Each structure stands twice: as structure tokens, then as C-alpha cells.
GROMACS .gro file of C-alpha atoms in nm:
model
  390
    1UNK     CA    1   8.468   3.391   9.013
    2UNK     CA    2   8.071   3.273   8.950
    3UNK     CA    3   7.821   3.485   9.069
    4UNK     CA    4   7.447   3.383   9.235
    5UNK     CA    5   7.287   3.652   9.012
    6UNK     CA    6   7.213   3.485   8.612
    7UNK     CA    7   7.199   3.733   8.365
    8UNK     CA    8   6.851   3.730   8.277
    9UNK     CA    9   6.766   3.831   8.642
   10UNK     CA   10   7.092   4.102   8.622
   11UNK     CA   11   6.932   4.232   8.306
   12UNK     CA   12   6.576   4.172   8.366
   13UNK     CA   13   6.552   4.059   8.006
   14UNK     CA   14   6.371   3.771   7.881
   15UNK     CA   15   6.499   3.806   7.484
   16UNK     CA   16   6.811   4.078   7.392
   17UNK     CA   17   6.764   3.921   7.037
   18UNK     CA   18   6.676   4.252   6.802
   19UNK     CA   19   6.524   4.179   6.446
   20UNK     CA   20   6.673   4.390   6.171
   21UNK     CA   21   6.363   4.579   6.203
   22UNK     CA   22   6.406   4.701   6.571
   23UNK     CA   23   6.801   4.731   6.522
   24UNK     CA   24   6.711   5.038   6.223
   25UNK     CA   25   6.435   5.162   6.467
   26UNK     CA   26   6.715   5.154   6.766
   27UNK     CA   27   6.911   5.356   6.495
   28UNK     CA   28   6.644   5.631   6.399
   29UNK     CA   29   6.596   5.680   6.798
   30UNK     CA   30   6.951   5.743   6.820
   31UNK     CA   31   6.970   6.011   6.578
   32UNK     CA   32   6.699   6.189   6.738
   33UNK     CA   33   6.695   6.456   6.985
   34UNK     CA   34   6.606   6.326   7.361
   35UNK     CA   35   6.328   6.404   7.572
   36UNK     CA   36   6.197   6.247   7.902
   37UNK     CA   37   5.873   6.377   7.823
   38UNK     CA   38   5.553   6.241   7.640
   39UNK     CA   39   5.468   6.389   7.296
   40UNK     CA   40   5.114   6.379   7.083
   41UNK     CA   41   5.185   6.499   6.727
   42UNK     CA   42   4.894   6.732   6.616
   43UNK     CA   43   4.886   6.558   6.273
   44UNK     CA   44   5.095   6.302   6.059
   45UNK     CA   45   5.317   6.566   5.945
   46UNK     CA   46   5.381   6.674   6.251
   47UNK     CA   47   5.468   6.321   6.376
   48UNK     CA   48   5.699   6.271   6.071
   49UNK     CA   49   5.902   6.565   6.165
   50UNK     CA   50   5.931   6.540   6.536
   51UNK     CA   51   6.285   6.549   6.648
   52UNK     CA   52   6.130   6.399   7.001
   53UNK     CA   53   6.250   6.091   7.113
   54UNK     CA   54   5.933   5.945   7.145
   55UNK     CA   55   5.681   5.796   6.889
   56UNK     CA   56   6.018   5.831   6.645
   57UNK     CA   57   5.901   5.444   6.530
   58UNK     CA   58   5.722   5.189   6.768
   59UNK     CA   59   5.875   5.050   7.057
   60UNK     CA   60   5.691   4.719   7.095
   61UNK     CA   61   5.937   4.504   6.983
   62UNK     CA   62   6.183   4.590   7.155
   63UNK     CA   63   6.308   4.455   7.480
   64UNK     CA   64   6.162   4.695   7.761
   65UNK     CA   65   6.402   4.848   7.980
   66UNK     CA   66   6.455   4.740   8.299
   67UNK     CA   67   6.409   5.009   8.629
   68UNK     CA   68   6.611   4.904   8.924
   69UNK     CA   69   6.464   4.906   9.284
   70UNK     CA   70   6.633   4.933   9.625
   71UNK     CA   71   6.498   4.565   9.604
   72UNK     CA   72   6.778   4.486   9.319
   73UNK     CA   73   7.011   4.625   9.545
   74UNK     CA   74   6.947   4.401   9.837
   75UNK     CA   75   6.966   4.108   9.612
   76UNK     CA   76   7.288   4.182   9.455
   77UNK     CA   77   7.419   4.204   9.814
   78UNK     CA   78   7.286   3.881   9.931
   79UNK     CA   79   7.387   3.728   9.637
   80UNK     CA   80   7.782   3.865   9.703
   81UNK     CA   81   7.767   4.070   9.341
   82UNK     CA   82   7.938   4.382   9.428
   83UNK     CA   83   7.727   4.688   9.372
   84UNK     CA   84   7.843   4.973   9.142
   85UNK     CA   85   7.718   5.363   9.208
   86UNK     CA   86   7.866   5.650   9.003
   87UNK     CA   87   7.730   6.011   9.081
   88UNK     CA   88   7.539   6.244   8.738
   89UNK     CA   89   7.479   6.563   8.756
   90UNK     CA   90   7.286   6.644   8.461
   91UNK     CA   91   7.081   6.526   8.191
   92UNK     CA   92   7.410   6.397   7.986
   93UNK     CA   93   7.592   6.227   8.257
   94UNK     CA   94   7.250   6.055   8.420
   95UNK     CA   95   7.205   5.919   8.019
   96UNK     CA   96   7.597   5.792   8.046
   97UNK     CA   97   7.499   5.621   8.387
   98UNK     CA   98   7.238   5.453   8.253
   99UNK     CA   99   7.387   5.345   7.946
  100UNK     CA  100   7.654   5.116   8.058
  101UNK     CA  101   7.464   4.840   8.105
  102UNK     CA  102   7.359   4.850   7.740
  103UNK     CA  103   7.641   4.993   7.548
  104UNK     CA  104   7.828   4.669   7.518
  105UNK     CA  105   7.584   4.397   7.466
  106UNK     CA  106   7.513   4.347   7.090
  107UNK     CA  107   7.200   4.261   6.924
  108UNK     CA  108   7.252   3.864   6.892
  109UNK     CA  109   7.318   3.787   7.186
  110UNK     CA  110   7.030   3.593   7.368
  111UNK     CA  111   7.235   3.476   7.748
  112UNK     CA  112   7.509   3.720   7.830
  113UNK     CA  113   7.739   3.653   8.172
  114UNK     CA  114   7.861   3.857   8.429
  115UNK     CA  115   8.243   3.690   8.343
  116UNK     CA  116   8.201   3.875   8.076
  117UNK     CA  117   8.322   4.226   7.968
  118UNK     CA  118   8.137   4.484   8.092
  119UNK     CA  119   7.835   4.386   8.179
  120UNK     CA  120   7.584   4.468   8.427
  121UNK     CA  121   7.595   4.823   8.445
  122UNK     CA  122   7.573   5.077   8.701
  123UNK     CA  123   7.300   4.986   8.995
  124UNK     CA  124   7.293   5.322   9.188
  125UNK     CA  125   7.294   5.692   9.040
  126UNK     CA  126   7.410   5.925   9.297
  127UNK     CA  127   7.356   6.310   9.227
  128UNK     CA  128   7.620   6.419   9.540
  129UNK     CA  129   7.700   6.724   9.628
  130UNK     CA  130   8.027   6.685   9.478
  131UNK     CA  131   7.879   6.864   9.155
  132UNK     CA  132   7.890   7.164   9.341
  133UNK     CA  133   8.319   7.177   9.314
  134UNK     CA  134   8.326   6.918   9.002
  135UNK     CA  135   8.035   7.108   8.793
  136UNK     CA  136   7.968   7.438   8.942
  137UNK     CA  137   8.328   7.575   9.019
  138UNK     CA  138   8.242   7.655   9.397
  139UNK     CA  139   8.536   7.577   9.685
  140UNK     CA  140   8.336   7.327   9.886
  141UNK     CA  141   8.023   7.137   9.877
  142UNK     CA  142   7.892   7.382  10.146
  143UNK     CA  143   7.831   7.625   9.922
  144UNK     CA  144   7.547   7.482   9.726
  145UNK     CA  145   7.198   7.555   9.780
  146UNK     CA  146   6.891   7.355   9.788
  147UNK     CA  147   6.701   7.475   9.525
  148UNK     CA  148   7.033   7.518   9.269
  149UNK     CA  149   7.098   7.108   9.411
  150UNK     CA  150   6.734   7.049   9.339
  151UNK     CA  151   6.735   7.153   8.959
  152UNK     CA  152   7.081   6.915   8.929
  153UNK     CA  153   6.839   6.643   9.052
  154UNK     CA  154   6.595   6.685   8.811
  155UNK     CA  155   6.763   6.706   8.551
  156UNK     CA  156   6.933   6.323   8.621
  157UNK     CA  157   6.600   6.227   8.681
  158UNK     CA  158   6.532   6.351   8.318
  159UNK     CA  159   6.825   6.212   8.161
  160UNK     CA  160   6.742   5.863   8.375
  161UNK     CA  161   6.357   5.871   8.233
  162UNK     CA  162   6.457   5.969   7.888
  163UNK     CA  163   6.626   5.584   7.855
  164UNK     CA  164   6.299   5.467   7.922
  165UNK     CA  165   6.222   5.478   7.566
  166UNK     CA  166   6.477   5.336   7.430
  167UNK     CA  167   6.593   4.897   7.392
  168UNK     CA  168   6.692   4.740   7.695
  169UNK     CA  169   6.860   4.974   7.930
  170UNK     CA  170   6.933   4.857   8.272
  171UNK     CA  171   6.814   5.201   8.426
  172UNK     CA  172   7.003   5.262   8.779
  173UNK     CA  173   6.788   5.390   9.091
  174UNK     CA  174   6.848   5.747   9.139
  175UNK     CA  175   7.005   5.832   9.519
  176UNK     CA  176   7.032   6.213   9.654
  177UNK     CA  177   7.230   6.422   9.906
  178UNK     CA  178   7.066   6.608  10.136
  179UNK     CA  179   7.326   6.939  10.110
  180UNK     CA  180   7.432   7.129  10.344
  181UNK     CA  181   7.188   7.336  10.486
  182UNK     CA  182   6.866   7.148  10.379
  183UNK     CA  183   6.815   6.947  10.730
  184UNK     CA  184   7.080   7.054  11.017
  185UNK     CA  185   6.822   7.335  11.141
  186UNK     CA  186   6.551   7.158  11.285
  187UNK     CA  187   6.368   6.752  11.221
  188UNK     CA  188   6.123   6.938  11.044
  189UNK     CA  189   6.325   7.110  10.800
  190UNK     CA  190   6.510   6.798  10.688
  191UNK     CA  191   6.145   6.600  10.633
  192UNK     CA  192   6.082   6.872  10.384
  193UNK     CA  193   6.377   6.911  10.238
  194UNK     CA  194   6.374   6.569  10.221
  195UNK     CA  195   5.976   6.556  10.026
  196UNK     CA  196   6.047   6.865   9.829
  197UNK     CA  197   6.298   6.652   9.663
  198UNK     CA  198   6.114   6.301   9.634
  199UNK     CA  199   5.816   6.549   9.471
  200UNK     CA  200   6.058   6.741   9.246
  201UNK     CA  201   6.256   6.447   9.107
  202UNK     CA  202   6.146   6.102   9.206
  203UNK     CA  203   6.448   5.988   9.380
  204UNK     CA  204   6.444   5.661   9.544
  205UNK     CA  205   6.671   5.738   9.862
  206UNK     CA  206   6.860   6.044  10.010
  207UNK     CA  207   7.223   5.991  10.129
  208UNK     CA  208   7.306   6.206  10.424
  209UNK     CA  209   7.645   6.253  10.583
  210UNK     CA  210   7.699   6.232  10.940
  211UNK     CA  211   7.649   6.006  11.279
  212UNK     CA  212   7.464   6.027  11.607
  213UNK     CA  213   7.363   6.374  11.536
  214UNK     CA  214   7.152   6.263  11.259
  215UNK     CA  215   6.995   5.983  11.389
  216UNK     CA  216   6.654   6.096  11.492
  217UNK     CA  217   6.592   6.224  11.058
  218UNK     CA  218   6.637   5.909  10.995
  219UNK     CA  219   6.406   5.717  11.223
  220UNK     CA  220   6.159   5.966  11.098
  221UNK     CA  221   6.207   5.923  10.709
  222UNK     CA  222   6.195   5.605  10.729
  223UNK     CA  223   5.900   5.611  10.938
  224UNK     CA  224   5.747   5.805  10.617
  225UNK     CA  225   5.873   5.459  10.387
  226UNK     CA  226   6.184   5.747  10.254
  227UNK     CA  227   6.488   5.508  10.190
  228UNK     CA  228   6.841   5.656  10.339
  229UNK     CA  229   7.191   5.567  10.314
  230UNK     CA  230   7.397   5.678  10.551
  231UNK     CA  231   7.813   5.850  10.503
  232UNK     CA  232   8.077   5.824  10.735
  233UNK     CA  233   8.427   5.854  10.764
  234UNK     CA  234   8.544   6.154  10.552
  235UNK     CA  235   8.219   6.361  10.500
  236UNK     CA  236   8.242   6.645  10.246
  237UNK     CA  237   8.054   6.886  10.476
  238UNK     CA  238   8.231   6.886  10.756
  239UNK     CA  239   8.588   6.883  10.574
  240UNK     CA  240   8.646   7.198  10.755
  241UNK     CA  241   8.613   7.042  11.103
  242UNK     CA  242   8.776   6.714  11.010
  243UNK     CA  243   9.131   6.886  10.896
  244UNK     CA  244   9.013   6.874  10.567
  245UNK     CA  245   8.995   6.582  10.276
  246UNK     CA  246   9.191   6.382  10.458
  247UNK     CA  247   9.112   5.980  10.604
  248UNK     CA  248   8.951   5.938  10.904
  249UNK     CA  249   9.046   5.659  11.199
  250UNK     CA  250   9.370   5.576  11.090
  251UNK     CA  251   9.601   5.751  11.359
  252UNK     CA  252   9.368   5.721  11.653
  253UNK     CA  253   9.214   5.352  11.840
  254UNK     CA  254   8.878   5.627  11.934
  255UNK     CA  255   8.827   5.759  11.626
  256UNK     CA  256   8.842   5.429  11.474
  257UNK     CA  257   8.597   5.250  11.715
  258UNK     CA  258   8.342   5.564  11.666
  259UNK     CA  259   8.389   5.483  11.314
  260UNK     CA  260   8.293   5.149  11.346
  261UNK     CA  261   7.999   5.269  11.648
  262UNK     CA  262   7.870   5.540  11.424
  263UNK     CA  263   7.808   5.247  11.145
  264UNK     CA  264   7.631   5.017  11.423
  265UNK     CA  265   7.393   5.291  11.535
  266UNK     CA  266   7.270   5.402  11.158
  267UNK     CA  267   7.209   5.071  11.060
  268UNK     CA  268   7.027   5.025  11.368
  269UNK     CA  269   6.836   5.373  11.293
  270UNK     CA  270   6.710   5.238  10.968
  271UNK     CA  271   6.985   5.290  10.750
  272UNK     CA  272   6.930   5.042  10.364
  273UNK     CA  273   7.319   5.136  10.347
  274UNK     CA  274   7.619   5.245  10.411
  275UNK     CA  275   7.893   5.495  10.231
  276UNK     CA  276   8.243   5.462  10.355
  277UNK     CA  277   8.450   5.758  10.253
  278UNK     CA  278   8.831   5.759  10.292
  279UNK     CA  279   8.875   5.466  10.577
  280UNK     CA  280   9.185   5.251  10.657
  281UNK     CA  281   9.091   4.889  10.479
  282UNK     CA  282   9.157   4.749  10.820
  283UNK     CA  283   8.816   4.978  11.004
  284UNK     CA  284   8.599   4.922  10.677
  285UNK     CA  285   8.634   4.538  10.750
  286UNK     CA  286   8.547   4.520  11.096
  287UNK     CA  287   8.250   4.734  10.981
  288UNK     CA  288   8.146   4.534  10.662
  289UNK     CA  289   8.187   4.184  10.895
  290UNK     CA  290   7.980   4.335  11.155
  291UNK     CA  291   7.713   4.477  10.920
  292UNK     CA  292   7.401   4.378  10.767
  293UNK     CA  293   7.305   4.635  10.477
  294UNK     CA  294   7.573   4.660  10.233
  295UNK     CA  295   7.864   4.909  10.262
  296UNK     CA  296   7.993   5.067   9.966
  297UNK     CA  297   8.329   5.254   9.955
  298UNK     CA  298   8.504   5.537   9.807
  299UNK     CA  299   8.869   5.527   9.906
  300UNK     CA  300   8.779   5.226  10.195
  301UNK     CA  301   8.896   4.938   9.977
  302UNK     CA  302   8.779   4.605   9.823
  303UNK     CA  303   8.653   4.455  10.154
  304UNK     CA  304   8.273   4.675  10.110
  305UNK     CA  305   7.995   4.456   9.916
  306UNK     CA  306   8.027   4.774   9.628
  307UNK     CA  307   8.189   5.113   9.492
  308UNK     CA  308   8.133   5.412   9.439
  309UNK     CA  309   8.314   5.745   9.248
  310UNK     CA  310   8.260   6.076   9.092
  311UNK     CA  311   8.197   6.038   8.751
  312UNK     CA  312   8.393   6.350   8.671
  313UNK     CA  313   8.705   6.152   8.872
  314UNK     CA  314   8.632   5.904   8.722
  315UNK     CA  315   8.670   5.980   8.366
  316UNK     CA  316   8.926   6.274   8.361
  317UNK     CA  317   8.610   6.521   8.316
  318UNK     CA  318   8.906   6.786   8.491
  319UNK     CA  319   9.228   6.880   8.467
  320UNK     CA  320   9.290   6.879   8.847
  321UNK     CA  321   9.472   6.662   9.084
  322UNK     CA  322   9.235   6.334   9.164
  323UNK     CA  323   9.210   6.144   9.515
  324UNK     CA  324   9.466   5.826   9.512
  325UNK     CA  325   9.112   5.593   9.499
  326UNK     CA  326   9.030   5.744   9.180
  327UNK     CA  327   9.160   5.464   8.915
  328UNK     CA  328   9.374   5.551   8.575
  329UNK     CA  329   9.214   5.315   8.383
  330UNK     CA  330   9.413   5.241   8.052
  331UNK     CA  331   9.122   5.242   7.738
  332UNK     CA  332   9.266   5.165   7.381
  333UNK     CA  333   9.123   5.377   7.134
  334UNK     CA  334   9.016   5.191   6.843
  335UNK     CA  335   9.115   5.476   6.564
  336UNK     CA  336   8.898   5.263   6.293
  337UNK     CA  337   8.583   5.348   6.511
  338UNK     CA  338   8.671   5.675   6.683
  339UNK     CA  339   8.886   5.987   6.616
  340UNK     CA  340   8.976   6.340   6.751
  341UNK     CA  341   8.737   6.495   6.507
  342UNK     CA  342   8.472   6.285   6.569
  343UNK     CA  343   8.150   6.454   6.737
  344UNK     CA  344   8.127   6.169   6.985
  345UNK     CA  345   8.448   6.132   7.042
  346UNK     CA  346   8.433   6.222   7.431
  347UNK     CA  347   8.128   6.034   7.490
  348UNK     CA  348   8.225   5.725   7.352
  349UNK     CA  349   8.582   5.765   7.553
  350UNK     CA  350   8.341   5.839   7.859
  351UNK     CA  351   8.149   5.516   7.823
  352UNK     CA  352   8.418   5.307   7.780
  353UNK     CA  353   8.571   5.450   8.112
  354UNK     CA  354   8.269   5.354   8.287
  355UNK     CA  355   8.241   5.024   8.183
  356UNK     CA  356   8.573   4.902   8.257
  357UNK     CA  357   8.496   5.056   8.593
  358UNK     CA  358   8.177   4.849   8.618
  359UNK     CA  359   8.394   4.569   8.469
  360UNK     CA  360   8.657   4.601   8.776
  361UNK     CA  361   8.391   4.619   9.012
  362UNK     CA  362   8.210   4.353   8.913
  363UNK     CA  363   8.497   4.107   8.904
  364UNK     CA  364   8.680   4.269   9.223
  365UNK     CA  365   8.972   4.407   9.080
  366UNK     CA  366   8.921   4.737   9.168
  367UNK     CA  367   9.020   4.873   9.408
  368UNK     CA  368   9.351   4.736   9.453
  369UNK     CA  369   9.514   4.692   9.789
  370UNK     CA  370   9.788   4.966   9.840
  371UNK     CA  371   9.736   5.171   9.544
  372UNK     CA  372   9.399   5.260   9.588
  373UNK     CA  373   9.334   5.199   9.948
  374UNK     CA  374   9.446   5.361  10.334
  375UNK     CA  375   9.691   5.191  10.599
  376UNK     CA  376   9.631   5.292  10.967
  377UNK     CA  377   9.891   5.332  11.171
  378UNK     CA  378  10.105   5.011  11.275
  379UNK     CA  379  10.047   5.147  11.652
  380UNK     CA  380   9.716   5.220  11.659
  381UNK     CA  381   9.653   4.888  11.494
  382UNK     CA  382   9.824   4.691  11.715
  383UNK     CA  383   9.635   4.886  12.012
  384UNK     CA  384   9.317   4.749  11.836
  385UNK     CA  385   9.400   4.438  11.819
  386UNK     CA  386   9.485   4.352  12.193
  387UNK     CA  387   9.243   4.573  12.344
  388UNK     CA  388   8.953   4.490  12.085
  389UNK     CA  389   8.811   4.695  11.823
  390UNK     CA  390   8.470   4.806  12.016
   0.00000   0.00000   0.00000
């Protein structure tokens, strides 16, 4: 498959070549403790012993990182390159995020192609939710509050500044829930909840589950230039009302078409997106052939323009039982470069988990038809079919 998108504008990199001066600099950052925040040493000695990040050796020479913009997005989606998003939920995971763009490219090489291995990297950060059951133990996502999501937030954005400093990084743009609780009372409440958070962290868009009902926040962040993607289909927050985790529009011709009118209505409220939880492949292409923003999926198959997962899914981060979209990727480990004892051990495991994910993205072989993907029922699709879909 050839892609629209050349490297250079994938990377945003003019020159990846690294003299052997920058390469031992690259190395000396590395060993350093991390910080997202600017440091003046009081004197040379002070300077010399910083463990910060920053002012560890000069940066000029090295290629700048690149920050992505909802802009990026819209051109990988014109351009047919499916779009990768993985959720962080704290400083560590938001660096592993925005390392996967970086972490296989080598120091020699000046073109690099999107055929090959792992490239590209992750273009959307998501801090979801989710973290409340994947990183804070609670039963359901309803159980998190705003201020507790808030400090998960920025803390990414941390973790997603902090690569700033460091050699060509293809640095993701950073996408937040709206939890439960922060926007259902009143318009009002959800335009603060939804400033307290672009104040707090930075965050380039707010994801927010739900249809009709949430309709007029929309028209009125984006009337404020605030970026949203919508969610439908399973949505985490109303589990309880939906019969829990379970797909959505696959036993029922009505559900399906309010599927498919829900999408309609929140592109036409403004929507830059579109997240696709747990729908039959057959309803997420009627929606993504209809469409006009792209739609990204998480258990809706390969027919959306990108993907999306929880990073703690994603690379085994829990012992528990995993959704049937989640992938079992199958990454060697290279014994000559990595070992149980070793400190980085995990990490490096973690990264290479992510970038075959990008890889499979990237190159459309995940997800996979029938192993990672929902049927709807041969009755209700045939009803569909010959009395039409809206």
C-alpha cells in the first residue's frame, strides 16, 4: 500500500541525520531525570549537577520535535493514512505515547517510509476515563471525579511537554474526556468544566460520550474555537443503562439507524470526529461512507479512517480479562538487548507493543475481520438492507 503523506511531512523533519556529537548529548539526556519544566542553574556548579532534563547539553543541533495539531489530523484523513490514538494516564505512559514515533528510527537515517516498520507514531493521546478502572481500581468510569480526572490530565500533559526537549519526537495532540459528572447538570457547567481543563492542562480537544442530548455543549464549545470529538455506540458512562459493556445496534434495525442518526447530527453539531465504540462492522461502514470527519474505532473494525485502545489493554498492563478488540500481539524478545533483570525491561517490552500496534494500524492489518470485530444479526441485517439503513 503507498500512502499520500511522505515522511518528511509525517515526521515534520527536515534532517534525522545526528552527528556523533548530538547522538552522546541524546545519551546524557537520557540518563537524566525528566522534567517538563524550565530550569536556570544559580551557578556553573549548579548547572553541572542538575539532574533536570533541561540545559543537560545544548539542544541546537538536534532535530526539533515536532507538535501535532488537529490540523495533522485532518490531513492524515484526507490523505487515507489511518490515524492511531492510544489513551496515558500519567507522566510515564504520556512519555511512552509520545515516544513511538522516535524509538525506532536510528540516527543515519535521512528519508524514512511509512512501508516501513514502525513508523509514524501515535497522532492522538487520549487521557479517557478508562484510567479510572485501569489505573485507579474503581468499578466504573462513573466513579471518577473532576478534579482527581483533572490531575491525570496534567500530568500527560507533563509527560507530553517533557519530550519537547529531547531529538525529534513526533509529539501526539493531547484529547480529554469530559467524566461523568463534569457537564450533564446544566450548558454552563460543561463550558467550565470544559475551560477548567483547557487552563489546567492544555488539551487540544475534549471527547464526550453521548448523542442528541449533548448536542447543544457542543455547538457552544465550538462556538468558543474548543475542538470535540464525539463517542457513540458503547459509551462507558452509561454502561449501566445500555446492559452493560456490551455492542450496540447489532440485534435491533432502530438502534442501528440511531446509531448511524446520532453520528449525522454530531458531525453536523460541530463534531472534528468521531469515536465508534463496540459497533457491528456492517453500522460503522454506513457511518464512515456517509461521514465527513474521520471515525476512529475501538471494537468497530477496519472500515474507520483510524484506531484507538487503552494503553493498559493494550500492552498487558493487567492481569484481567481484555475486550475481544484488544490485539495479542506476538513481540520477540531479543535476550542480547533485554532481560528479566533488566531495569527497563517493561518499558522497552511496552514500546515495542505500541509500535507494532502503530505498525498494524498504519498498514491496515489491524483489526482483523472476525477476530477483532462485531457481526449483527443475519435478520436484522437483512431488514436493513431492503428497507434501507436511514
Amino acid at each position: 500500500m503507498r500512502f499520500k503523506l511522505s515522511s518528511r511531512e509525517i515526521f515534520g523533519l527536515s534532517n534525522v541525520r545526528a552527528s556523533s556529537n548530538s547522538f552522546n548529548c541524546n545519551r546524557a539526556l537520557r540518563a537524566k531525570r525528566y522534567s517538563s519544566l524550565p530550569f536556570t542553574p544559580l551557578n556553573d556548579d549548579h548547572q553541572a549537577s542538575s539532574n533536570r532534563l533541561v540545559n543537560v547539553c545544548s539542544t541546537d543541533s538536534l532535530p526539533k520535535s515536532q507538535v501535532l495539531t488537529l490540523s495533522t489530523i485532518r490531513k492524515l484523513y484526507e490523505d487515507k493514512v489511518p490515524i492511531t490514538m492510544l489513551t496515558a494516564h500519567d507522566f510515564s505512559t504520556a512519555r511512552m505515547v509520545g515516544m513511538s514515533a522516535s524509538s525506532s528510527i536510528s540516527n543515519n537515517q535521512a528519508e524514512s517510509s511509512l512501508t516501513d516498520r514502525h513508523l509514524a507514531g501515535i497522532d492522538i493521546c487520549l487521557v479517557g476515563d478508562s484510567l479510572a478502572m485501569v489505573s485507579l481500581g474503581y468499578s466504573s468510569t462513573t466513579e471518577l471525579g473532576f478534579d482527581e480526572f483533572s490531575s491525570h490530565v496534567q500530568a500527560v500533559r507533563r509527560g507530553l511537554d517533557s519530550l519537547k526537549h529531547e531529538k525529534f519526537h513526533r509529539i501526539p495532540i493531547l484529547v480529554a474526556d469530559l467524566p461523568f459528572g463534569s457537564y450533564e447538570a446544566s450548558l454552563e457547567q460543561g463550558v467550565r468544566s470544559a475551560i477548567e481543563l483547557s487552563k489546567r492542562a492544555r488539551v487540544d480537544g475534549f471527547k464526550i460520550e453521548g448523542g442528541p442530548e449533548i448536542v447543544p455543549l457542543i455547538r457552544r464549545l465550538t462556538s468558543f474555537g474548543m475542538s470535540v470529538f464525539g463517542h457513540i455506540g458503547l459509551t462507558p458512562q452509561r454502561a449501566s443503562s445500555l446492559g452493560g459493556f456490551k455492542v450496540q445496534g447489532h440485534d435491533s434495525s432502530s438502534k442501528a439507524r440511531q446509531i448511524i442518526s446520532d453520528a449525522l447530527l454530531l458531525q453536523d453539531s460541530g463534531c472534528v470526529a468521531l469515536v465508534l465504540e463496540a459497533i457491528p462492522t456492517e453500522v460503522v461502514h454506513q457511518i464512515t461512507t456517509r461521514l465527513s470527519i474521520p471515525t476512529i474505532g475501538i471494537g468497530a473494525g477496519p472500515s474507520t479512517d483510524g484506531q484507538v485502545l487503552v494503553l493498559n489493554d493494550l500492552i498487558g498492563a493487567l492481569d484481567s480479562e481484555t475486550p475481544k478488540f484488544v490485539p495479542k500481539f506476538e513481540v520477540p524478545r531479543n535476550s542480547n538487548k533485554m532481560s528479566l533483570s533488566s531495569a527497563k525491561a517493561s518499558w522497552k517490552l511496552g514500546m515495542d507493543i505500541v509500535n507494532e500496534y502503530v505498525y498494524q494500524v498504519r498498514t491496515r492489518q489491524f483489526p482483523v475481520m472476525g477476530q477483532h470485530t462485531y457481526k449483527m444479526k443475519p435478520q436484522v441485517l437483512k431488514e436493513l438492507d431492503e428497507k434501507g439503513w436511514i
